[in-house]
XYZ file of C-alpha atoms in Angstrom:
243
model
C -104.391 -53.568 -18.545
C -107.865 -52.968 -20.087
C -108.398 -51.540 -23.551
C -109.300 -48.204 -22.041
C -106.859 -46.172 -20.024
C -109.678 -44.539 -18.029
C -112.674 -45.567 -15.985
C -116.148 -44.749 -17.364
C -116.476 -41.847 -14.921
C -113.143 -40.388 -15.983
C -114.043 -40.809 -19.658
C -117.269 -38.837 -19.078
C -115.326 -36.098 -17.281
C -112.775 -36.032 -20.069
C -115.476 -35.674 -22.728
C -117.006 -32.781 -20.799
C -113.593 -31.102 -20.468
C -112.880 -31.672 -24.135
C -116.167 -30.061 -25.094
C -115.452 -27.015 -22.949
C -111.939 -26.534 -24.260
C -112.869 -27.067 -27.919
C -115.138 -24.018 -27.751
C -112.182 -21.769 -27.002
C -112.341 -18.566 -25.021
C -114.453 -15.524 -25.829
C -112.472 -12.852 -27.656
C -114.154 -10.178 -25.528
C -114.224 -10.360 -21.754
C -117.530 -10.103 -19.852
C -116.505 -6.699 -18.550
C -116.200 -5.324 -22.069
C -112.385 -5.024 -21.968
C -110.626 -5.867 -25.195
C -108.715 -9.127 -25.005
C -106.587 -11.118 -27.383
C -108.370 -14.020 -29.129
C -107.057 -17.432 -28.250
C -107.035 -20.517 -30.411
C -109.133 -23.500 -29.312
C -107.160 -26.067 -27.402
C -107.258 -29.535 -28.945
C -106.748 -32.552 -26.751
C -104.647 -35.531 -27.644
C -106.662 -38.445 -28.967
C -106.790 -41.629 -26.946
C -104.640 -43.282 -29.624
C -102.023 -40.541 -29.270
C -102.134 -40.916 -25.483
C -101.612 -44.668 -25.706
C -98.653 -44.111 -28.024
C -97.143 -41.566 -25.627
C -97.717 -43.867 -22.651
C -96.037 -46.727 -24.493
C -93.006 -44.530 -25.299
C -92.708 -43.310 -21.714
C -93.277 -46.748 -20.100
C -96.828 -47.133 -18.825
C -95.660 -48.451 -15.461
C -94.662 -44.908 -14.500
C -97.680 -43.128 -16.011
C -100.977 -43.290 -14.118
C -104.397 -42.004 -15.187
C -103.963 -38.643 -13.486
C -100.735 -37.987 -15.344
C -102.272 -38.950 -18.677
C -105.215 -36.623 -18.048
C -102.789 -33.837 -17.201
C -100.837 -34.524 -20.406
C -104.045 -34.169 -22.407
C -105.137 -30.988 -20.659
C -101.703 -29.352 -21.122
C -101.357 -30.265 -24.790
C -100.428 -27.193 -26.838
C -99.486 -25.114 -23.815
C -96.077 -23.439 -24.132
C -93.975 -22.411 -21.162
C -93.384 -18.685 -20.869
C -89.790 -17.512 -20.684
C -88.821 -16.084 -17.330
C -86.517 -13.178 -18.087
C -85.505 -12.995 -14.445
C -83.823 -16.403 -14.611
C -80.546 -16.883 -16.412
C -80.579 -20.051 -18.455
C -77.372 -22.096 -18.090
C -77.680 -23.166 -21.721
C -77.635 -19.572 -22.928
C -75.214 -18.229 -20.359
C -72.122 -16.751 -21.899
C -68.963 -18.687 -21.251
C -66.386 -17.037 -19.085
C -63.773 -15.360 -21.230
C -60.235 -14.327 -20.618
C -59.897 -10.549 -20.320
C -58.875 -8.928 -23.600
C -56.221 -6.279 -24.053
C -58.653 -3.382 -23.720
C -60.003 -4.777 -20.444
C -56.528 -5.285 -19.053
C -55.516 -1.808 -20.154
C -58.502 -0.203 -18.393
C -57.946 -2.335 -15.309
C -54.315 -1.319 -15.133
C -55.206 2.345 -15.520
C -57.729 2.071 -12.698
C -55.510 0.070 -10.379
C -52.155 1.672 -11.098
C -49.535 0.390 -8.676
C -47.474 -2.641 -9.535
C -48.570 -2.986 -13.163
C -47.653 0.635 -13.852
C -44.310 0.171 -12.108
C -43.605 -2.913 -14.199
C -44.022 -1.013 -17.462
C -42.637 2.327 -16.310
C -39.064 1.596 -17.384
C -39.867 0.027 -20.754
C -38.384 1.764 -23.776
C -40.471 1.645 -26.946
C -37.570 3.111 -28.924
C -35.198 0.377 -27.816
C -37.727 -2.213 -28.921
C -38.487 -0.590 -32.285
C -34.792 -0.197 -33.131
C -34.607 -3.995 -33.393
C -37.454 -4.937 -35.748
C -38.425 -8.543 -36.357
C -40.255 -10.063 -39.312
C -43.799 -11.362 -39.041
C -42.675 -14.957 -39.620
C -39.565 -14.692 -37.427
C -39.130 -17.141 -34.550
C -38.594 -15.284 -31.283
C -36.267 -16.732 -28.666
C -34.720 -15.341 -25.500
C -33.156 -17.025 -22.472
C -31.692 -15.601 -19.303
C -28.217 -17.131 -18.728
C -29.314 -18.354 -15.280
C -32.093 -20.551 -16.706
C -31.400 -24.235 -17.199
C -31.306 -25.361 -20.832
C -33.637 -28.269 -20.007
C -36.385 -25.917 -18.823
C -35.915 -23.640 -21.840
C -36.281 -26.650 -24.144
C -39.519 -27.601 -22.380
C -40.799 -24.046 -22.898
C -39.993 -24.179 -26.625
C -41.721 -27.538 -26.951
C -44.849 -26.224 -25.242
C -44.497 -28.668 -22.346
C -44.743 -25.974 -19.680
C -48.350 -25.119 -18.864
C -49.254 -21.469 -19.365
C -51.869 -20.109 -16.959
C -53.228 -16.973 -18.616
C -53.073 -15.169 -21.950
C -53.854 -11.889 -23.658
C -54.495 -11.079 -27.318
C -53.222 -7.618 -28.283
C -54.403 -7.711 -31.908
C -55.600 -4.278 -33.035
C -54.113 -2.449 -30.037
C -52.049 0.686 -30.157
C -48.502 0.421 -28.825
C -49.572 2.072 -25.557
C -52.547 -0.269 -25.117
C -50.413 -3.309 -25.915
C -47.714 -2.295 -23.434
C -50.219 -1.730 -20.621
C -52.069 -4.979 -21.372
C -48.844 -6.976 -21.431
C -47.514 -5.541 -18.186
C -50.892 -6.013 -16.497
C -50.907 -9.674 -17.557
C -47.410 -10.196 -16.177
C -48.327 -8.380 -12.969
C -51.402 -10.583 -12.470
C -49.325 -13.695 -13.063
C -46.804 -12.529 -10.491
C -49.525 -11.816 -7.928
C -51.041 -15.265 -8.513
C -47.620 -16.925 -8.393
C -48.010 -18.154 -11.981
C -44.795 -18.685 -13.894
C -45.930 -19.008 -17.500
C -48.253 -16.910 -19.688
C -48.983 -16.439 -23.378
C -49.071 -13.194 -25.359
C -50.750 -13.259 -28.779
C -49.218 -10.416 -30.795
C -49.990 -11.527 -34.349
C -47.720 -11.171 -37.348
C -48.830 -8.532 -39.814
C -46.855 -7.075 -42.692
C -44.749 -4.810 -40.468
C -45.090 -6.844 -37.237
C -44.943 -3.701 -35.082
C -46.540 -5.279 -32.004
C -44.426 -8.402 -32.377
C -41.328 -6.212 -32.497
C -42.463 -4.319 -29.393
C -43.245 -7.451 -27.392
C -39.854 -8.906 -28.335
C -38.097 -5.735 -27.162
C -40.193 -5.142 -24.031
C -39.816 -8.653 -22.639
C -36.019 -8.454 -22.946
C -36.030 -5.362 -20.734
C -37.947 -6.933 -17.844
C -35.899 -8.613 -15.084
C -38.974 -10.700 -14.148
C -38.725 -12.539 -17.498
C -36.518 -15.635 -17.475
C -37.233 -16.647 -21.063
C -39.667 -16.423 -23.937
C -40.052 -18.020 -27.342
C -42.513 -18.247 -30.189
C -45.318 -20.660 -29.359
C -45.813 -24.115 -30.884
C -48.340 -24.262 -33.754
C -51.140 -25.441 -31.425
C -50.705 -22.303 -29.289
C -50.460 -19.744 -32.095
C -47.104 -20.429 -33.706
C -45.034 -17.372 -34.627
C -48.015 -15.134 -33.894
C -47.641 -15.633 -30.140
C -44.975 -16.022 -27.462
C -44.803 -18.168 -24.354
C -43.215 -16.293 -21.455
C -41.498 -17.863 -18.446
C -41.392 -15.701 -15.322
C -39.330 -15.884 -12.147
C -40.978 -17.534 -9.185
C -41.981 -15.307 -6.321
C -39.558 -15.434 -3.428
C -41.207 -16.771 -0.254
C -41.879 -14.124 2.343
C -39.331 -14.148 5.126
C -40.615 -14.786 8.616
């Protein structure tokens, strides 16, 4: 490869282009319309080009590409607001309690039926402490499966966080979550109720779940899943439709 990256003709053209660009653009258009002043565009020096070519492997960079690199130096790409950048796209989130509550109110039906018979009074008459470990098992459930639930070995499919909810919002969100799990034939979910000084929502969740025949068992989650501030719930499997 010669000392120069360009032929004499290309060097002359490059000098001419460099001279034109170094003058910059007029701040006022020929028609007399006001325009924004632009800064002169400076080209990369031949030394800088050689360094760039060396970094990028000169076998894959021809003269045309180098000339283009020089001409485009200092040019910034404009953001296209009509294109959603994958890097900045928000990650998909699980629906929160407020979303589930609104969805249940709009859909009605099975979720409303699931929570229709729940007694808040029955739940609140049996308060639990914020640090209490919750545990419930239907007599028909095998002890082995209940042990797996307590150890966090059963995969939970969906979850809802009812922190900051009113009792009504929490009840609707919980029943909507259970209804969705039932529709999707999912058998295990997680409810994050928190602890708090009075543990009102924890008390309610503990009482509500005991009233639902769809619930086979529940227990406070392992530390990695929220500890005593959350419960893992095991639901009955859907019965296959008869032919």
